[in-house]
Backbone as CSV, one residue per row, in Angstrom:
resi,resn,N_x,N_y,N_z,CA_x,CA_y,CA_z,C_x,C_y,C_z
1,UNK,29.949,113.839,143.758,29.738,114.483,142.459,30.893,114.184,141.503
2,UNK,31.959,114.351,142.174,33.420,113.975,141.007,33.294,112.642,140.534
3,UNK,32.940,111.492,141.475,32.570,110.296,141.117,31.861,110.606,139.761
4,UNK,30.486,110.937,140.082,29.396,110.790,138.742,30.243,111.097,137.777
5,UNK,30.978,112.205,137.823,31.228,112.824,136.567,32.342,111.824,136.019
6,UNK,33.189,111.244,136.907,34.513,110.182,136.549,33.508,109.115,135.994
7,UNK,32.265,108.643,136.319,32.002,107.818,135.758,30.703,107.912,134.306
8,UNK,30.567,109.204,134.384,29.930,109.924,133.038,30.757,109.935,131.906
9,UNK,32.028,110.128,132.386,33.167,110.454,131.206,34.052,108.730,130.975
10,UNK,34.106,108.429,131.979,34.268,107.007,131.470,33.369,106.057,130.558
11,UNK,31.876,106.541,130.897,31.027,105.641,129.857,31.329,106.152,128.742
12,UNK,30.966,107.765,128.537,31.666,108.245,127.130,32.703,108.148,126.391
13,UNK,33.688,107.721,127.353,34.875,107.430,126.437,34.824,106.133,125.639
14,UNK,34.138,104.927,126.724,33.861,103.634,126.059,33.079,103.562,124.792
15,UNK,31.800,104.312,124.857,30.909,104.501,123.841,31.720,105.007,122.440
16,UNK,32.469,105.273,122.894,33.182,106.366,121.532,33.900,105.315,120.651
17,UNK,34.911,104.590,122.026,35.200,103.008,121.207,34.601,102.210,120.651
18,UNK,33.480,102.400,120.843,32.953,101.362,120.383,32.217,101.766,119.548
19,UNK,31.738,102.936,119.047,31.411,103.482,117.946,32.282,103.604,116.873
20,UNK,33.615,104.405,117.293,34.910,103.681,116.642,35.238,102.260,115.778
21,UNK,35.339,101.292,116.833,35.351,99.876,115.934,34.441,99.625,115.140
22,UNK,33.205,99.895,115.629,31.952,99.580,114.661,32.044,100.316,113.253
23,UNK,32.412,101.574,113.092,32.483,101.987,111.929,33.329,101.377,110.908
24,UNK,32.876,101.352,109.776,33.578,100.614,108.476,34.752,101.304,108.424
25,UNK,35.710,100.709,108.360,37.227,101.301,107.819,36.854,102.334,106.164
26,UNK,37.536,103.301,106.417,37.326,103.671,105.594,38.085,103.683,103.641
27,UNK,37.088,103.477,102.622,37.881,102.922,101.714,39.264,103.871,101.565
28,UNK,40.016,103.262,100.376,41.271,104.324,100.080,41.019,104.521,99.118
29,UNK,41.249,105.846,98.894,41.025,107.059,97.967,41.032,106.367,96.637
30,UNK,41.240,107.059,95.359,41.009,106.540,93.797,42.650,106.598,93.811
31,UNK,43.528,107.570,93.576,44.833,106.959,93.428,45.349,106.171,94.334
32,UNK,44.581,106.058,95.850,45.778,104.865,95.927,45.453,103.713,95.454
33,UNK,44.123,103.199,95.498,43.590,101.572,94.829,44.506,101.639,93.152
34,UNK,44.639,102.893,92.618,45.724,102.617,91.535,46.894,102.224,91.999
35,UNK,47.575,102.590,92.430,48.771,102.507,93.073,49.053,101.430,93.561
36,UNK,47.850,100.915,94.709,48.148,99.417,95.453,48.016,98.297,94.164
37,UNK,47.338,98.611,93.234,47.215,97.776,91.903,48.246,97.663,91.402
38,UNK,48.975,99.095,90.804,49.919,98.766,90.394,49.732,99.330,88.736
39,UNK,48.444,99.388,88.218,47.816,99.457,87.455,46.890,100.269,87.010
40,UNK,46.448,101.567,85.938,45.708,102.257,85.309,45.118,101.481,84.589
41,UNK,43.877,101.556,84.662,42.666,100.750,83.351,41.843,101.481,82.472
42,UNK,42.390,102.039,81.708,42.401,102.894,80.635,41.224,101.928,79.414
43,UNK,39.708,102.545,79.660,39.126,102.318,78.905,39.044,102.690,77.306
44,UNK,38.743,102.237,76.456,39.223,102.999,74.891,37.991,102.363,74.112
45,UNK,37.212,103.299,72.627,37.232,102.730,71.891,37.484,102.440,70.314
46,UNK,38.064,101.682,70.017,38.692,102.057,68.581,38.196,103.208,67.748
47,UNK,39.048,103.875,67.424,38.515,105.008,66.738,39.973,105.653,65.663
48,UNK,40.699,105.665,65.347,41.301,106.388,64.564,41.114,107.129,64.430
49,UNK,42.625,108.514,64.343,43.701,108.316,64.575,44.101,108.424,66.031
50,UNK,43.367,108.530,66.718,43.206,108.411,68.373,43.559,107.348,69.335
51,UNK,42.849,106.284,68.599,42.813,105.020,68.856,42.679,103.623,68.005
52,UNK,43.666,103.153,67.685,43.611,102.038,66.533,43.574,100.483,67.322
53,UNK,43.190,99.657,67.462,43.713,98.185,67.503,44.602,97.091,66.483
54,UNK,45.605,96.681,66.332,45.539,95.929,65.164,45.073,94.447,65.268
55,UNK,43.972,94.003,64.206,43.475,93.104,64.771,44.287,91.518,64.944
56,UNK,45.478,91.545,64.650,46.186,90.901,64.450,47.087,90.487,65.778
57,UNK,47.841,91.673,66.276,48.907,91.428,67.517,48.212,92.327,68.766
58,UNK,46.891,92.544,68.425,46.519,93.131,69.592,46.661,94.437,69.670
59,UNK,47.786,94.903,69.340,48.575,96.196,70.036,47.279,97.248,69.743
60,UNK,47.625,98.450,70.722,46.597,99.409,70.784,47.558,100.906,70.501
61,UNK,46.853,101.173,69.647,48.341,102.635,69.451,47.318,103.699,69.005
62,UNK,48.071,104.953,69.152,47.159,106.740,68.650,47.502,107.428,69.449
63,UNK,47.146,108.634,69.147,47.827,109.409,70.163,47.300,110.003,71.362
64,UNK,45.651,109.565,71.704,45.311,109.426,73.182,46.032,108.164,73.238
65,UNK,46.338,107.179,72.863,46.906,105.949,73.508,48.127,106.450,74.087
66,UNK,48.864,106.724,73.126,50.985,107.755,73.741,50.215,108.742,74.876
67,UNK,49.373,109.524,75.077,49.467,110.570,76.384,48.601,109.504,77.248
68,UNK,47.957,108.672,76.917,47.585,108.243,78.279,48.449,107.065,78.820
69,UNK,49.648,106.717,77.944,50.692,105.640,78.415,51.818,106.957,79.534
70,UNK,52.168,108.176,78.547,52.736,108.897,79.054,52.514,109.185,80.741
71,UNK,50.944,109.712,81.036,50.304,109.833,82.208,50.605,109.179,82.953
72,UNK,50.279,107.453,82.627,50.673,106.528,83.212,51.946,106.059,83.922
73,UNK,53.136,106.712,82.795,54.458,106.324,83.315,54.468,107.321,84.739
74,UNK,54.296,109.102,84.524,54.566,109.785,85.099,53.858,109.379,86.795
75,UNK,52.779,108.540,86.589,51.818,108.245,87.753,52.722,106.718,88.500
76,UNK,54.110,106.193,87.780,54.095,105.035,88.163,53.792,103.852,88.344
77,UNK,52.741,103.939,87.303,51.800,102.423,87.067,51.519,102.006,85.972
78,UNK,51.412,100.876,85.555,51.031,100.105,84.293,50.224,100.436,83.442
79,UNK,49.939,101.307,82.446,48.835,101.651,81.727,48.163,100.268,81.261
80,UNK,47.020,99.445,81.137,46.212,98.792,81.068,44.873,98.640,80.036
81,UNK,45.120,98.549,78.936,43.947,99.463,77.740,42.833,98.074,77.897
82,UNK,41.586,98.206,77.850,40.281,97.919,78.107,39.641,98.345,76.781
83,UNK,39.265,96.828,75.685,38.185,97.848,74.724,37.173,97.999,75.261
84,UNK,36.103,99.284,74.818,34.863,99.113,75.032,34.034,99.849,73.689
85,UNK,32.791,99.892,74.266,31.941,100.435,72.619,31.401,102.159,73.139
86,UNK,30.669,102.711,72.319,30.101,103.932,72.400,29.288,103.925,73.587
87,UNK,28.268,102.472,73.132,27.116,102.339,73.990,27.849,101.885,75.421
88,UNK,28.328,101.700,75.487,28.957,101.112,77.267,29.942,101.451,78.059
89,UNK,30.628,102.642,77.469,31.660,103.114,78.337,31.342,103.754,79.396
90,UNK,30.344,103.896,79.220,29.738,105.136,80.503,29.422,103.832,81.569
91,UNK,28.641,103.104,81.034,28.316,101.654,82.018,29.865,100.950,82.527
92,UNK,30.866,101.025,81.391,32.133,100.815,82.312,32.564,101.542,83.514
93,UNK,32.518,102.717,82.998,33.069,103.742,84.395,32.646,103.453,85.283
94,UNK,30.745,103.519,85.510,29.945,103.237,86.404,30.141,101.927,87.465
95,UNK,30.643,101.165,86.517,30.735,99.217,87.520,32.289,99.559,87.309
96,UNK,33.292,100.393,87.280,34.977,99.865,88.102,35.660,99.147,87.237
97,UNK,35.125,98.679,85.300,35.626,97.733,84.585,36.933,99.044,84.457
98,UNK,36.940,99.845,84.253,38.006,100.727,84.425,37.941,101.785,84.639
99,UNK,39.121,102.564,85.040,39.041,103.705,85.694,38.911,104.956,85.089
100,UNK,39.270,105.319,84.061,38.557,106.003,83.107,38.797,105.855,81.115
101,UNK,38.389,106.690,80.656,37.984,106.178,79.487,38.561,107.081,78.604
102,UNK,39.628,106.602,77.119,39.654,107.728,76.432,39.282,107.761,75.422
103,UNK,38.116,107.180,75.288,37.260,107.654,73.639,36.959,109.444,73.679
104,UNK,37.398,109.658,72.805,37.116,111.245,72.287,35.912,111.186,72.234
105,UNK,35.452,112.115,72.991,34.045,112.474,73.683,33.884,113.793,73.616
106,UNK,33.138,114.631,72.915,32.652,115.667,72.865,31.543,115.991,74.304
107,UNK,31.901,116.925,75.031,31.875,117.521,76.356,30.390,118.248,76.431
108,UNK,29.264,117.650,76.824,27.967,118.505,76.953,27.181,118.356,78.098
109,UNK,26.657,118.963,78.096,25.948,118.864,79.460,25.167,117.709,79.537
110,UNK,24.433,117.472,79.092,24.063,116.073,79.133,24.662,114.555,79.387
111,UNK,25.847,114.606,79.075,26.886,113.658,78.860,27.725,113.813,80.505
112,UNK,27.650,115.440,80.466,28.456,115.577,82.277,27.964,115.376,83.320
113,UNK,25.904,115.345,82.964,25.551,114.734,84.016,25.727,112.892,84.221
114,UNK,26.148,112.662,83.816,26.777,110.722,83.711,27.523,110.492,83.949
115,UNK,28.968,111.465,83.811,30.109,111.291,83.879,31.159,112.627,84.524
116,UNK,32.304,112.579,84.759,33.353,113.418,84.663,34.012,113.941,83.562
117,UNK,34.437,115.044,82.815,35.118,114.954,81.763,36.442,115.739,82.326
118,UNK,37.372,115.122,81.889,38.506,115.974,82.302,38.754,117.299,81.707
119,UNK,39.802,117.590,81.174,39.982,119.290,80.335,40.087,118.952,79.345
120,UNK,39.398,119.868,78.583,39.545,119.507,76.756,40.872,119.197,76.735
121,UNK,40.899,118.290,75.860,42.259,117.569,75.048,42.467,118.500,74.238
122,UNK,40.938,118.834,73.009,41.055,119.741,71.896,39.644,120.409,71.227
123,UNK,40.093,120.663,70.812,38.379,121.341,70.099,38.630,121.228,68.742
124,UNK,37.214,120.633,68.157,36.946,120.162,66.903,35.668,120.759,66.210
125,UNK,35.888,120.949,65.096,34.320,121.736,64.305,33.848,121.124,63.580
126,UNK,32.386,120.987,63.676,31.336,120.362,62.765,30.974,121.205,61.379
127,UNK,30.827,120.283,60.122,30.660,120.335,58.902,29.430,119.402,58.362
128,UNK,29.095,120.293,57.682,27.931,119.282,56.682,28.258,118.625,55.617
129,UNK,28.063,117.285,54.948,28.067,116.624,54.337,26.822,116.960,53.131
130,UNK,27.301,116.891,52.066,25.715,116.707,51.118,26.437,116.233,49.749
131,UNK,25.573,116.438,49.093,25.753,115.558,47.224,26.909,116.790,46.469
132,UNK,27.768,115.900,45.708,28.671,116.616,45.247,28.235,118.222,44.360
133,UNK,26.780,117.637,43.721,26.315,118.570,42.541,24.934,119.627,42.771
134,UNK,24.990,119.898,45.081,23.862,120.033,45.523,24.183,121.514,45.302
135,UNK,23.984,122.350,45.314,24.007,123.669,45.385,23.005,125.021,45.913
136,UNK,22.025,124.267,46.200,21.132,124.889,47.304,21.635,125.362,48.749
137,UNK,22.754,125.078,49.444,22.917,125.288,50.408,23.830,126.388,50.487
138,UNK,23.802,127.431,50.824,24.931,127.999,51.065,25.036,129.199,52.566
139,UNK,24.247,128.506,53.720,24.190,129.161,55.237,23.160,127.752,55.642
140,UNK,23.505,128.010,56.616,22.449,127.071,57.518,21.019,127.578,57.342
141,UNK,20.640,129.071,57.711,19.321,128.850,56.609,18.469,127.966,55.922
142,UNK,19.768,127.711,54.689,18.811,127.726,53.654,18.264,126.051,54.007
143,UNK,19.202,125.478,54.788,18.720,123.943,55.253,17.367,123.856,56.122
144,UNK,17.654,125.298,56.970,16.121,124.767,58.237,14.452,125.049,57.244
145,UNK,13.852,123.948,56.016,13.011,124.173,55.889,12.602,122.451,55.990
146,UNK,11.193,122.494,56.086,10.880,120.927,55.509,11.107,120.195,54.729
147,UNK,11.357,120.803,53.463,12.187,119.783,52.745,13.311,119.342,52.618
148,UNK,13.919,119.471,53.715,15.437,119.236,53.611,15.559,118.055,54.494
149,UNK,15.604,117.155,53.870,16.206,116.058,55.220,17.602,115.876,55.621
150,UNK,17.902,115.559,56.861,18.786,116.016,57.661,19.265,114.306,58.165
151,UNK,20.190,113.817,58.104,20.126,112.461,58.549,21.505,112.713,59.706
152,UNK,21.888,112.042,60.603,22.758,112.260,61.720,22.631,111.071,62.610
153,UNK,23.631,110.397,63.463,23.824,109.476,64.365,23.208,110.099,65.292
154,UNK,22.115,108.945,66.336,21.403,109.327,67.278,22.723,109.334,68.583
155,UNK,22.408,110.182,69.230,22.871,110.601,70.731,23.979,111.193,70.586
156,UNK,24.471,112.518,69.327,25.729,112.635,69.234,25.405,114.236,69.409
157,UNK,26.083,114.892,69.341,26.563,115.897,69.425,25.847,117.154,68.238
158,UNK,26.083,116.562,67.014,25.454,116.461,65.785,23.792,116.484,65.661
159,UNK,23.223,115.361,66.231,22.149,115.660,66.584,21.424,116.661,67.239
160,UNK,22.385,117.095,68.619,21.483,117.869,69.330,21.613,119.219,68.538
161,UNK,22.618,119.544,67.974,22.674,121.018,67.295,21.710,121.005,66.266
162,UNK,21.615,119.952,65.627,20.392,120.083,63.997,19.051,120.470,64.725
163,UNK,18.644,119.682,65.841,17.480,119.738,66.328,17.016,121.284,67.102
164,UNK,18.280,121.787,67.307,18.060,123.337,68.282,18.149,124.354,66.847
165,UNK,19.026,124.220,66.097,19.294,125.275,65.022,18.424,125.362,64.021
166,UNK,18.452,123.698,62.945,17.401,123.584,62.956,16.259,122.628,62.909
167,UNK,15.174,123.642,63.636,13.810,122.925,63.765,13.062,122.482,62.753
168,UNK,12.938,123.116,61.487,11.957,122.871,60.458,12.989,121.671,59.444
169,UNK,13.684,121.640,59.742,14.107,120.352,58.562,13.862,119.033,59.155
170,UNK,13.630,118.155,58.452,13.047,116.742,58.307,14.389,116.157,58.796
171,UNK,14.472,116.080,60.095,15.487,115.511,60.765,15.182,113.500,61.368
172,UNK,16.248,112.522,60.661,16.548,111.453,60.683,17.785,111.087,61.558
173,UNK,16.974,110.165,62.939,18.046,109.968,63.631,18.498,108.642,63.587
174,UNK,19.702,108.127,63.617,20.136,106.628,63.356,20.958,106.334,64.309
175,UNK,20.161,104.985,64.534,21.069,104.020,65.762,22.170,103.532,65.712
176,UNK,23.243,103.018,66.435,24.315,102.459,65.992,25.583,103.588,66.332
177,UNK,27.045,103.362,66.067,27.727,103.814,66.938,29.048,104.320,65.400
178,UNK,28.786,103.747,64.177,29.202,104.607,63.148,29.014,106.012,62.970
179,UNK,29.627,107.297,63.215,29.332,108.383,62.769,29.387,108.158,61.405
180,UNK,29.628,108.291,60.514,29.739,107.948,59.198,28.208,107.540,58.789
181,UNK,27.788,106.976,59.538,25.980,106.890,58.942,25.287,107.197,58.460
182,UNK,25.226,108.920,58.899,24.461,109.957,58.153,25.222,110.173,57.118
183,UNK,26.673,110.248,56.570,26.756,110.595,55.394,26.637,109.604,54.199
184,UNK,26.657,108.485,55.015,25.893,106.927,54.043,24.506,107.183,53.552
185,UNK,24.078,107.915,53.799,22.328,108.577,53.741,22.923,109.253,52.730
186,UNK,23.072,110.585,52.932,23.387,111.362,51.444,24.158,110.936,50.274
187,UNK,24.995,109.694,50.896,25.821,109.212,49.270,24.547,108.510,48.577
188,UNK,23.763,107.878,49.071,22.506,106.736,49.012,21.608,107.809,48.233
189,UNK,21.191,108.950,48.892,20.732,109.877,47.762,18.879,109.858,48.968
190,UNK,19.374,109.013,50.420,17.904,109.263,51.409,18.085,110.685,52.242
191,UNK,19.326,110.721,51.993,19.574,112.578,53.150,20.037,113.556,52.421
192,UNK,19.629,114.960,52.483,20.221,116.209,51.710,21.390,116.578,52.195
193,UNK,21.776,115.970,53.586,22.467,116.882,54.349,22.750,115.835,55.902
194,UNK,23.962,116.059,56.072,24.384,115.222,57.296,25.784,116.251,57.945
195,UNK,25.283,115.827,59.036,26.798,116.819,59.625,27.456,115.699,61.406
196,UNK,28.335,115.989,60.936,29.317,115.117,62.089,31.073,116.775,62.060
197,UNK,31.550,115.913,62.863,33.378,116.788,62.911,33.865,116.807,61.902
198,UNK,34.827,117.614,61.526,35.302,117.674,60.568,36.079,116.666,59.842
199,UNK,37.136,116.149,61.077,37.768,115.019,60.641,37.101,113.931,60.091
200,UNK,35.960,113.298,60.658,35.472,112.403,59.914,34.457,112.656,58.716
201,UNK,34.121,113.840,58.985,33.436,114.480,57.038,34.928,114.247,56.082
202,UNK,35.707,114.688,56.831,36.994,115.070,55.699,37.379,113.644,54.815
203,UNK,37.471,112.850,56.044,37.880,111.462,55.639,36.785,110.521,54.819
204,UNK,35.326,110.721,54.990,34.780,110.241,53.916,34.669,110.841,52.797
205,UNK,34.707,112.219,52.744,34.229,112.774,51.375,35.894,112.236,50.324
206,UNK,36.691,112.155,51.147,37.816,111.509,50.330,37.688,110.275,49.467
207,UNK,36.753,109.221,50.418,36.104,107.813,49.760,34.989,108.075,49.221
208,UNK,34.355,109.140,49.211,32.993,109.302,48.451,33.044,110.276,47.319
209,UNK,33.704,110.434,46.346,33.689,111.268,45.639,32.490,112.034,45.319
210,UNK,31.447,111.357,45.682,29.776,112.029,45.143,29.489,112.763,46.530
211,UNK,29.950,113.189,47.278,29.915,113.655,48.080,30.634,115.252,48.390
212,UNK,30.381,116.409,49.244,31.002,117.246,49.490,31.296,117.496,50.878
213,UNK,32.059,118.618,51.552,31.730,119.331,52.851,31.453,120.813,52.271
214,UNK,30.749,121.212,53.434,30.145,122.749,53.395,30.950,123.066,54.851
215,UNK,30.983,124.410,54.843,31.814,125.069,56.234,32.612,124.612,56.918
216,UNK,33.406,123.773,55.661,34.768,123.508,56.530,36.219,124.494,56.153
217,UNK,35.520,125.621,56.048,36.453,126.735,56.522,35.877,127.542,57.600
218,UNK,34.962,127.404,57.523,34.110,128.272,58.529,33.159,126.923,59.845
219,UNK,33.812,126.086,60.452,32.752,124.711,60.803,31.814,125.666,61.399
220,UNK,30.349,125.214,61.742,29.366,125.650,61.986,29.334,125.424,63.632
221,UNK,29.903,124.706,64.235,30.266,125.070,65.599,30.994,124.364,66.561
222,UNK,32.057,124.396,67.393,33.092,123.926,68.129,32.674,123.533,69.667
223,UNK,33.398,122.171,69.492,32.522,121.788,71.132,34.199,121.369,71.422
224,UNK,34.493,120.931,72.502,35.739,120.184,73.160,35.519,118.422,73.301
225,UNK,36.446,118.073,72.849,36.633,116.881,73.439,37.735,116.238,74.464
226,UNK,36.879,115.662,75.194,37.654,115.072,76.294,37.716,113.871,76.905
227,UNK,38.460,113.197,77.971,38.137,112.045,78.346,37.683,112.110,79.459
228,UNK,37.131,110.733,80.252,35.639,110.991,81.379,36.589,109.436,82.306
229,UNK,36.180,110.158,83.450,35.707,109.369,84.486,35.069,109.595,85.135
230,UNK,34.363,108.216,86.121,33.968,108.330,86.703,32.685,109.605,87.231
231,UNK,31.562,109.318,87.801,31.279,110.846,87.824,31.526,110.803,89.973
232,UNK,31.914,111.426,90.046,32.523,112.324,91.388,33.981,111.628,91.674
233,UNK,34.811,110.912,90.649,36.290,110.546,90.426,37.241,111.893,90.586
234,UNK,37.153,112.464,91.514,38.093,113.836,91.575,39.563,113.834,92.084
235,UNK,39.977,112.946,92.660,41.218,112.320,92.611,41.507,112.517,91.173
236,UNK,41.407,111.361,90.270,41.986,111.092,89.341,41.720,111.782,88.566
237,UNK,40.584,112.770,88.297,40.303,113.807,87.123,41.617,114.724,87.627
238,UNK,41.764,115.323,88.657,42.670,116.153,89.050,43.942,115.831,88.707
239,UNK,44.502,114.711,88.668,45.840,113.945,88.260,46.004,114.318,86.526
240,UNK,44.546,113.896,86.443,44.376,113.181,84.415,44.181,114.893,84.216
241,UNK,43.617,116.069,84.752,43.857,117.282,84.366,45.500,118.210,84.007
242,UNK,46.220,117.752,85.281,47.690,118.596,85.302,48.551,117.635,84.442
243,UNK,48.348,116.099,83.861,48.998,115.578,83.471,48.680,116.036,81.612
244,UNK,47.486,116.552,81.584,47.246,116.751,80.162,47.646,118.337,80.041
245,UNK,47.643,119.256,81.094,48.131,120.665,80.995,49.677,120.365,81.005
246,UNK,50.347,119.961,81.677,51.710,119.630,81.215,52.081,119.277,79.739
247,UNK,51.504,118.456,79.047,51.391,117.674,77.876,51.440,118.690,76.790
248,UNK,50.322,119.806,77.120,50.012,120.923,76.181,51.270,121.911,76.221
249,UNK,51.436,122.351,77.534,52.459,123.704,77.915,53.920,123.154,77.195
250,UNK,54.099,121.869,77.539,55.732,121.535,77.625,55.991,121.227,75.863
251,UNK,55.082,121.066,75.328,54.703,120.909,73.812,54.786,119.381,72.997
252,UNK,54.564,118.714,74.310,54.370,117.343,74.050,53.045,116.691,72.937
253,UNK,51.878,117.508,73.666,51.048,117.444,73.189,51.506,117.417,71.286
254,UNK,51.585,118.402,70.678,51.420,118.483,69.340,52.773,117.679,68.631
255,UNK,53.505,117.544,69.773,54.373,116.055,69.152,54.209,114.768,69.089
256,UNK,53.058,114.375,69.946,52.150,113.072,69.887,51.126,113.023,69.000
257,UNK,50.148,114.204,68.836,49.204,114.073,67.726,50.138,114.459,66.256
258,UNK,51.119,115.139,66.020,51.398,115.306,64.780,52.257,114.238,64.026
259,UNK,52.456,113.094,64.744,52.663,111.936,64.566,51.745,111.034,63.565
260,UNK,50.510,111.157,64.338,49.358,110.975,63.323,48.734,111.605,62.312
261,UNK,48.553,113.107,62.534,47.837,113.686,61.723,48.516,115.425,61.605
262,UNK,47.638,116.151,60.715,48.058,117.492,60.284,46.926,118.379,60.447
263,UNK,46.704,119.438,61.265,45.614,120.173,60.860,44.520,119.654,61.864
264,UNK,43.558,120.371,61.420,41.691,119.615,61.666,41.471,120.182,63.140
265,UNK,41.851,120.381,64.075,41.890,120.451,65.520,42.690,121.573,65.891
266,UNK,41.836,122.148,67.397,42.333,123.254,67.767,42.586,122.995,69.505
267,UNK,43.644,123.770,69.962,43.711,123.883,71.392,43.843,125.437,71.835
268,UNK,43.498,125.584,73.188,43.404,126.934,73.833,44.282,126.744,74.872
269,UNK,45.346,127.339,74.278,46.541,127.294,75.322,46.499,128.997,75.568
270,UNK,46.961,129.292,77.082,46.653,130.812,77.838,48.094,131.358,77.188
271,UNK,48.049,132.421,76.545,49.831,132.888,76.641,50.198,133.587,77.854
272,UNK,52.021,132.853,78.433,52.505,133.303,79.446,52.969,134.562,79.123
273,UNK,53.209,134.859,80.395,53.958,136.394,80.749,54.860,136.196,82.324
274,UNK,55.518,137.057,82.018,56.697,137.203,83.351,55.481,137.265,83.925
275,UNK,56.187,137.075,85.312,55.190,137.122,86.857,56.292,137.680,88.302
276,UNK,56.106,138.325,88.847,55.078,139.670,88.579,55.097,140.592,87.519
277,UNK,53.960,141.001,87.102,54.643,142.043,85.683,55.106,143.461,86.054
278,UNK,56.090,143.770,85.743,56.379,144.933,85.725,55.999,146.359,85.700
279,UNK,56.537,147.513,85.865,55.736,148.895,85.738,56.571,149.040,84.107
280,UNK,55.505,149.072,83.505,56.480,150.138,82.062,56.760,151.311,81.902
């Protein structure tokens, strides 16, 4: 009987080896293939003041460009910038052209089922665009009827709110990867009404004099933007998370964006307190 069993446990042990070798080595994790690289591949796409190219020397500068070089140093590896477009960054993440992406991306559910988004960077508010001398509008109201056409970049953010809020206006969706589109409609005199972020209403109604914003004291509603990898990239979201909460707390953050710009954008930073708190 001890036999059988010496030789029951001997086949099992062999079997195990050899189930062992047969199995695929297993890959290495997302930071280390950074690491063994040597290299972060920091997808981007031009966008100002975020992200600029000059078309001249190449260089890539803004101030997701400074925190994601920053990240980079703190991670020990080469930051690596990758252009890409609206339409294909998500298809980058997906095929490994890089490891994640920092086009300012407004954070929705739709968008999170495709991707990862890390932690808001910031939060930004949407404004309507219309004719300098329009004066019919003064609440969202008075826009949700049929005669109001509504013009907006298809697959944005912008869109999906006109279409839920509102339903009854003559809503125009446009292809292409210009936000600025829809308010090319109302300077043109084909849309009553266009709405995108504030920053970029702000910045055309500056070049469009025939143009206005509405509720940009009040924007009509705040989403986060953030940057994405990968979707189940939890390594590196986790890295690209504490490296952007550092950024915010230590007050780096508003010394990299105020470089570029003033205003327009909001962050939700927690206020500290001693720990443990005290009896008063």
């Amino acid at each position: 009987m001890k036999k059988r069993f010496a030789f029951l446990a001997a086949l099992g042990t062999a079997a195990l080896m050899a189930l062992t070798a047969a199995a695929p080595a297993k890959a290495a994790g997302e930071i280390e293939q950074i690491q063994r690289r040597g290299e972060l591949r920091i997808g981007y796409v031009p966008s100002p003041p975020g992200t600029a190219k000059d078309p001249r020397s190449g260089e890539v500068t803004g101030f997701y460009v400074d925190a994601a070089r920053a990240i980079a140093e703190q991670m020990g590896v080469k930051p690596v910038f990758i252009e890409t477009t609206w339409a294909n960054f998500v298809a980058g993440l997906q095929s490994n052209q890089f490891d994640m992406s920092i086009a300012a991306t407004f954070a929705t559910v739709r968008r999170a089922m495709a991707v990862d988004f890390t932690r808001p960077l910031l939060y930004l508010g949407s404004v309507a665009v219309v004719g300098k001398d329009d004066e019919r509008f003064s609440s969202l109201a008075d826009m949700n009827k049929p005669d109001v056409r509504i013009a907006v970049v298809q697959g944005t953010a912008a869109e999906d709110f006109v279409r839920r809020t509102l339903p009854n206006a003559r809503l125009t969706s446009l292809g292409g990867g210009n936000l600025t589109a829809g308010f090319m409609e109302v300077a043109a005199g084909r849309a009553d009404a266009s709405f995108e972020d504030a920053f970029t209403a702000s910045q055309f109604v500056a070049q469009q004099p025939t143009t206005k914003m509405l509720f940009d004291k009040d924007p009509v509603f705040f989403l986060p933007i953030a940057w994405t990898v990968k979707k189940g990239n939890t390594e590196l979201k986790s890295v690209l998370d504490i490296g952007l909460e550092n950024l915010l707390i230590s007050g780096q953050w508003d010394a990299l964006v105020g470089k570029y710009l003033q205003g327009g954008r909001y962050v939700d930073q927690p206020n500290l307190r001693e720990f443990p708190k005290t009896a008063q």
